[in-house]
Amino acid sequence: MNTAEALYYPKTYYEDITAFCASYMTALFAADGPYIAEQHAWWQFRLESRIQCILLDSRLDDSVPLGAMVLLENLVRKGRQQPLQLPPYPHEDYFGCFYAAFMHAYQILCHSSERNTIHKLPLADFWLDVLGKGVFSLPDLERMEDNIISQLTPAANSGKTTPQTSSLLVRTGARIHPQSFLNMKANMYAFIYLRMSLRLKRFCGPPDREWPLEFPPCHEEMMKREETFSAVKVFHPAWAEFDDRTFYKMFVGGLSEIKDEFLQGMRQGLSYLLLIVLGTTWEGTPQGKWEKIGGVDCYVGTPSVDYPKDKAILFLSDVFGPQLVNAQLMVDDFAANGFKVCTVPTCREVPDQLRHRPDNTYRPSPRTTSMATPSPPDAMNPGKTYDITKWFPSHGPEQTRPTLDKVINALKEQGITVFGATGYCFGGRYVFDLAFDNVIQASVASHPSLLQVPADLEKYAAQSKAPLLLNTCPVDQQFPLESSALADSILGDGKFAPGYKREFFEGVVHGFAVRGDVKDPKVKAGKEGAFKAAVEWFVSKL
């Protein structure tokens, strides 16, 4: 069993499992009866509807319905030796028969599996939630399961069932034979591959004859859904604390008290994925140089005139990193204004991971992977197939912050004691984090992303001593107008003693300060205005 992976099954896969189970049940129980398919289409529809509801509501993996089919097959086999206590098929009792087999199959598989991927459920409450729906009580469910178990293992279930000794809560003697289970799985997967072929109008099947049965037919689509879910979690740190089942429940339906917040966060997260792909690469030749600081490759801008050797500005880029020429040109501009500036890659740091040509342009080493580096500067250009959603799960705080700390500690060893930080988009998140720990003495965040508003603003006011400048714009779903208003309310009007200022640039959108199209007069004015405000802020606060 792998109940965690099952959360990423597409709905069509559960529909395919449903069709198999309903067809197989009918084949089992109607084999010796007067069942005529054409006359009982209504029954088949009802059976499929009930089974599909259970599968979708429980979100258990395909081994559970497979186990249920094996138990029902064992039941029919016993029926050939002694009469079953069941009415002729079809009958309402067979709904309960499937429910009982499904519940008991889950319990047997939980006890027999040695894998650690099982998310064990509080059985009675879970089944009431999945199967009850106001129709069944706990005694009803207990009777359904006890009925089928008593016929499969009479000796294990003698006596009256009570909530304390219910088969819902304790183990019984029924078994699912491994070979019977594998045979059932092979039959179901063949059935589903056929349905997929008919649905997609092309042949669908395992890649080769050695394709292991542990991979379901929907494996590729399931992996894509898992990557999407992982990427979405990045946009709201609180979501990462939920177990997979709770998160999925939120994702597909939403718990009433947090549904609106979740959906709003989803919109912001998906909008963020769209916004970061917009922007242009600026023209110019970088003048700084790449240096290894604390084992990390950093682009460094050094003033050509005398400057305070105990001060430095940390340049925290967006997801495209300091390899983007725009970032390098901005570092050079800060250096031209009298500041030593050091970019810190907001990505997982791997020693000797980056190499640079003699002309100072970026070249990834053969060991570099897309999950361990900034997004390539041309990643979103037409014709590119780079998947930005795969980047985020491996670039959370646990990967990013250690890189920042390495560089900062190394700079301190060089004599730097006063730090400013300017962050753009993704980098703005880490300006706040460094300020929370009072690592920096002045903060600038331009169109920041991934902030929790108002929580991070309130935390900044309570913990940080670094004066804060925000460069904002009217179209920014990561830091919308409502967030700007809250920032003013929490930090403005002298409420934040170290200092607070917010600049607002009309006619621009998220990303304008680092990836804006400078051929557009409004965007150029916004980009230059945000840079000028940042320089003046550091001059007055550092």
Coordinates of C-alpha atoms in Angstrom, one line a residue, residues 271-504:
S271 CA -0.2 34.0 -10.7
Y272 CA 3.3 34.1 -9.4
L273 CA 4.3 31.4 -11.8
L274 CA 2.9 33.5 -14.6
L275 CA 4.4 36.8 -13.5
I276 CA 7.9 35.6 -13.1
V277 CA 8.1 34.4 -16.6
L278 CA 7.4 37.9 -17.9
G279 CA 10.2 40.4 -18.4
T280 CA 13.1 41.3 -20.6
T281 CA 16.9 41.0 -20.6
W282 CA 18.6 44.3 -20.6
E283 CA 21.5 45.3 -22.8
G284 CA 24.9 46.0 -21.3
T285 CA 28.3 44.6 -20.4
P286 CA 28.7 43.6 -16.7
Q287 CA 31.8 45.1 -15.1
G288 CA 31.9 43.1 -11.8
K289 CA 33.5 39.7 -11.3
W290 CA 32.6 36.3 -10.0
E291 CA 34.2 35.4 -6.7
K292 CA 33.9 32.3 -4.5
I293 CA 32.8 33.6 -1.0
G294 CA 32.3 31.0 1.7
G295 CA 32.4 28.3 -1.0
V296 CA 29.6 30.0 -3.0
D297 CA 29.9 31.5 -6.4
C298 CA 28.9 35.2 -6.1
Y299 CA 28.8 38.1 -8.5
V300 CA 30.6 41.0 -6.8
G301 CA 30.5 44.7 -7.7
T302 CA 33.3 46.9 -6.1
P303 CA 33.4 50.7 -6.3
S304 CA 36.2 52.2 -8.4
V305 CA 36.7 54.9 -5.7
D306 CA 37.3 54.7 -2.0
Y307 CA 34.4 53.2 -0.1
P308 CA 33.8 52.0 3.5
K309 CA 35.4 48.6 3.8
D310 CA 33.2 47.6 6.7
K311 CA 29.9 47.8 4.8
A312 CA 28.3 45.7 2.0
I313 CA 25.0 45.3 0.3
L314 CA 23.6 41.8 -0.2
F315 CA 21.8 41.6 -3.6
L316 CA 19.1 38.9 -3.4
S317 CA 17.8 38.2 -6.9
D318 CA 14.6 36.7 -8.2
V319 CA 14.4 33.1 -9.3
F320 CA 16.6 33.7 -12.3
G321 CA 19.5 34.4 -10.0
P322 CA 22.6 36.6 -10.4
Q323 CA 23.3 34.8 -13.7
L324 CA 20.7 37.1 -15.3
V325 CA 22.6 40.0 -16.9
N326 CA 20.0 42.4 -15.5
A327 CA 21.0 41.5 -11.9
Q328 CA 24.7 42.0 -12.7
L329 CA 24.1 45.4 -14.3
M330 CA 22.2 46.5 -11.2
V331 CA 25.0 45.3 -9.0
D332 CA 27.4 47.3 -11.1
D333 CA 25.1 50.4 -10.7
F334 CA 25.0 50.0 -6.9
A335 CA 28.8 49.7 -6.9
A336 CA 29.1 52.9 -9.0
N337 CA 27.2 54.7 -6.2
G338 CA 29.9 53.7 -3.6
F339 CA 28.7 50.4 -2.2
K340 CA 30.4 47.0 -2.3
V341 CA 27.7 44.7 -3.5
C342 CA 27.6 40.9 -3.3
T343 CA 24.9 38.8 -5.0
V344 CA 23.9 35.7 -3.0
P345 CA 22.4 33.0 -5.1
T346 CA 18.9 32.3 -3.8
C347 CA 19.2 28.6 -4.8
R348 CA 20.7 25.4 -3.4
E349 CA 24.5 25.9 -3.2
V350 CA 26.8 23.2 -4.6
P351 CA 30.5 23.9 -4.4
D352 CA 32.1 24.3 -7.9
Q353 CA 28.7 24.1 -9.4
L354 CA 28.9 27.2 -11.5
R355 CA 31.6 28.0 -14.1
H356 CA 32.1 31.2 -16.0
R357 CA 33.5 31.9 -19.5
P358 CA 36.3 34.5 -19.9
D359 CA 33.7 37.0 -21.1
N360 CA 32.0 36.7 -17.6
T361 CA 28.9 35.1 -18.9
Y362 CA 27.3 32.2 -17.1
R363 CA 27.8 28.5 -18.0
P364 CA 26.4 25.7 -15.9
S365 CA 28.8 22.8 -15.3
P366 CA 27.9 19.3 -16.5
R367 CA 26.9 18.4 -13.0
T368 CA 24.4 21.2 -12.7
T369 CA 20.7 20.2 -12.7
S370 CA 17.6 22.4 -13.0
M371 CA 16.6 21.6 -9.5
A372 CA 19.9 22.8 -7.9
T373 CA 20.4 26.1 -9.8
P374 CA 18.7 29.4 -10.6
S375 CA 16.2 29.1 -13.4
P376 CA 18.1 29.6 -16.7
P377 CA 17.9 33.2 -17.9
D378 CA 16.3 32.1 -21.2
A379 CA 14.1 29.4 -19.5
M380 CA 10.8 31.0 -20.5
N381 CA 11.7 32.1 -24.0
P382 CA 9.6 30.7 -26.9
G383 CA 10.5 27.1 -27.7
K384 CA 11.9 26.4 -24.3
T385 CA 10.5 23.4 -22.3
Y386 CA 11.9 24.3 -18.8
D387 CA 9.3 23.5 -16.1
I388 CA 9.4 26.3 -13.5
T389 CA 7.1 24.4 -11.1
K390 CA 9.9 21.8 -10.5
W391 CA 12.2 24.5 -9.3
F392 CA 10.2 25.7 -6.2
P393 CA 10.1 22.5 -4.1
S394 CA 13.9 22.4 -3.8
H395 CA 14.3 26.1 -3.1
G396 CA 12.5 26.6 0.1
P397 CA 14.1 28.2 3.3
E398 CA 15.8 25.0 4.3
Q399 CA 17.9 25.1 1.0
T400 CA 18.2 28.9 0.5
R401 CA 19.0 30.2 4.0
P402 CA 22.2 28.1 4.5
T403 CA 23.6 29.6 1.3
L404 CA 23.0 33.1 2.6
D405 CA 24.5 32.4 6.0
K406 CA 27.7 30.9 4.4
V407 CA 28.3 34.1 2.3
I408 CA 27.4 36.4 5.2
N409 CA 29.8 34.6 7.6
A410 CA 32.6 34.7 5.1
L411 CA 32.1 38.4 4.5
K412 CA 32.3 39.0 8.3
E413 CA 35.6 37.2 8.2
Q414 CA 36.7 39.8 5.6
G415 CA 35.9 42.6 8.0
I416 CA 32.3 43.4 7.0
T417 CA 30.2 44.4 10.0
V418 CA 27.3 46.4 8.5
F419 CA 25.0 44.8 5.9
G420 CA 22.2 46.2 3.8
A421 CA 20.0 43.9 1.7
T422 CA 18.0 44.5 -1.4
G423 CA 15.7 41.8 -2.6
Y424 CA 13.6 41.4 -5.7
C425 CA 10.5 39.1 -6.0
F426 CA 11.8 35.7 -4.6
G427 CA 14.7 37.5 -2.9
G428 CA 12.4 39.9 -1.1
R429 CA 11.3 37.0 1.1
Y430 CA 14.8 36.6 2.4
V431 CA 15.3 40.3 3.0
F432 CA 12.5 39.9 5.6
D433 CA 14.0 36.7 7.0
L434 CA 17.4 38.3 7.5
A435 CA 15.8 41.3 9.1
F436 CA 13.8 39.1 11.5
D437 CA 17.2 37.8 12.8
N438 CA 18.7 41.3 12.7
V439 CA 21.5 40.2 10.4
I440 CA 21.1 43.3 8.3
Q441 CA 21.0 46.9 9.2
A442 CA 18.9 48.3 6.3
S443 CA 16.3 46.6 4.1
V444 CA 14.9 47.2 0.6
A445 CA 12.3 44.8 -0.9
S446 CA 11.0 45.4 -4.4
H447 CA 7.8 43.7 -5.4
P448 CA 8.5 41.0 -2.8
S449 CA 6.9 37.5 -3.0
L450 CA 6.0 34.6 -0.7
L451 CA 5.3 36.9 2.2
Q452 CA 2.5 36.1 4.7
V453 CA 0.5 39.3 5.1
P454 CA -0.1 40.6 7.7
A455 CA 1.9 38.0 9.8
D456 CA 5.3 38.9 8.3
L457 CA 4.7 42.6 8.5
E458 CA 3.7 42.3 12.2
K459 CA 6.7 40.1 12.8
Y460 CA 8.9 42.7 11.2
A461 CA 7.5 45.5 13.4
A462 CA 8.0 43.3 16.5
Q463 CA 11.5 41.8 15.9
S464 CA 13.5 43.8 13.4
K465 CA 15.7 46.8 13.9
A466 CA 16.4 47.4 10.2
P467 CA 14.7 50.3 8.5
L468 CA 12.5 49.1 5.7
L469 CA 11.9 50.5 2.2
L470 CA 9.2 48.8 0.0
N471 CA 9.0 49.4 -3.8
T472 CA 5.5 48.5 -4.9
C473 CA 3.3 48.7 -7.9
P474 CA -0.5 48.5 -8.7
V475 CA -0.4 45.1 -10.5
D476 CA 1.2 42.5 -8.2
Q477 CA -0.7 39.5 -6.9
Q478 CA 2.2 38.5 -4.7
F479 CA 2.1 41.9 -2.9
P480 CA -1.2 43.5 -4.0
L481 CA -2.6 46.9 -3.0
E482 CA -4.2 45.4 0.1
S483 CA -0.8 44.2 1.3
S484 CA 0.6 47.7 0.6
A485 CA -2.2 49.3 2.7
L486 CA -1.5 46.8 5.5
A487 CA 2.2 47.6 5.5
D488 CA 1.4 51.3 5.8
S489 CA -1.0 50.6 8.6
I490 CA 1.4 48.4 10.6
L491 CA 4.7 50.2 9.9
G492 CA 3.8 53.7 8.7
D493 CA 3.1 57.0 10.5
G494 CA 6.1 56.6 12.7
K495 CA 4.9 53.3 14.2
F496 CA 8.1 51.5 13.3
A497 CA 10.9 53.5 15.0
P498 CA 13.9 52.4 12.9
G499 CA 12.2 53.8 9.8
Y500 CA 9.7 52.8 7.1
K501 CA 9.0 54.1 3.6
R502 CA 7.0 52.8 0.7
E503 CA 7.4 53.9 -2.9
F504 CA 4.6 53.3 -5.4

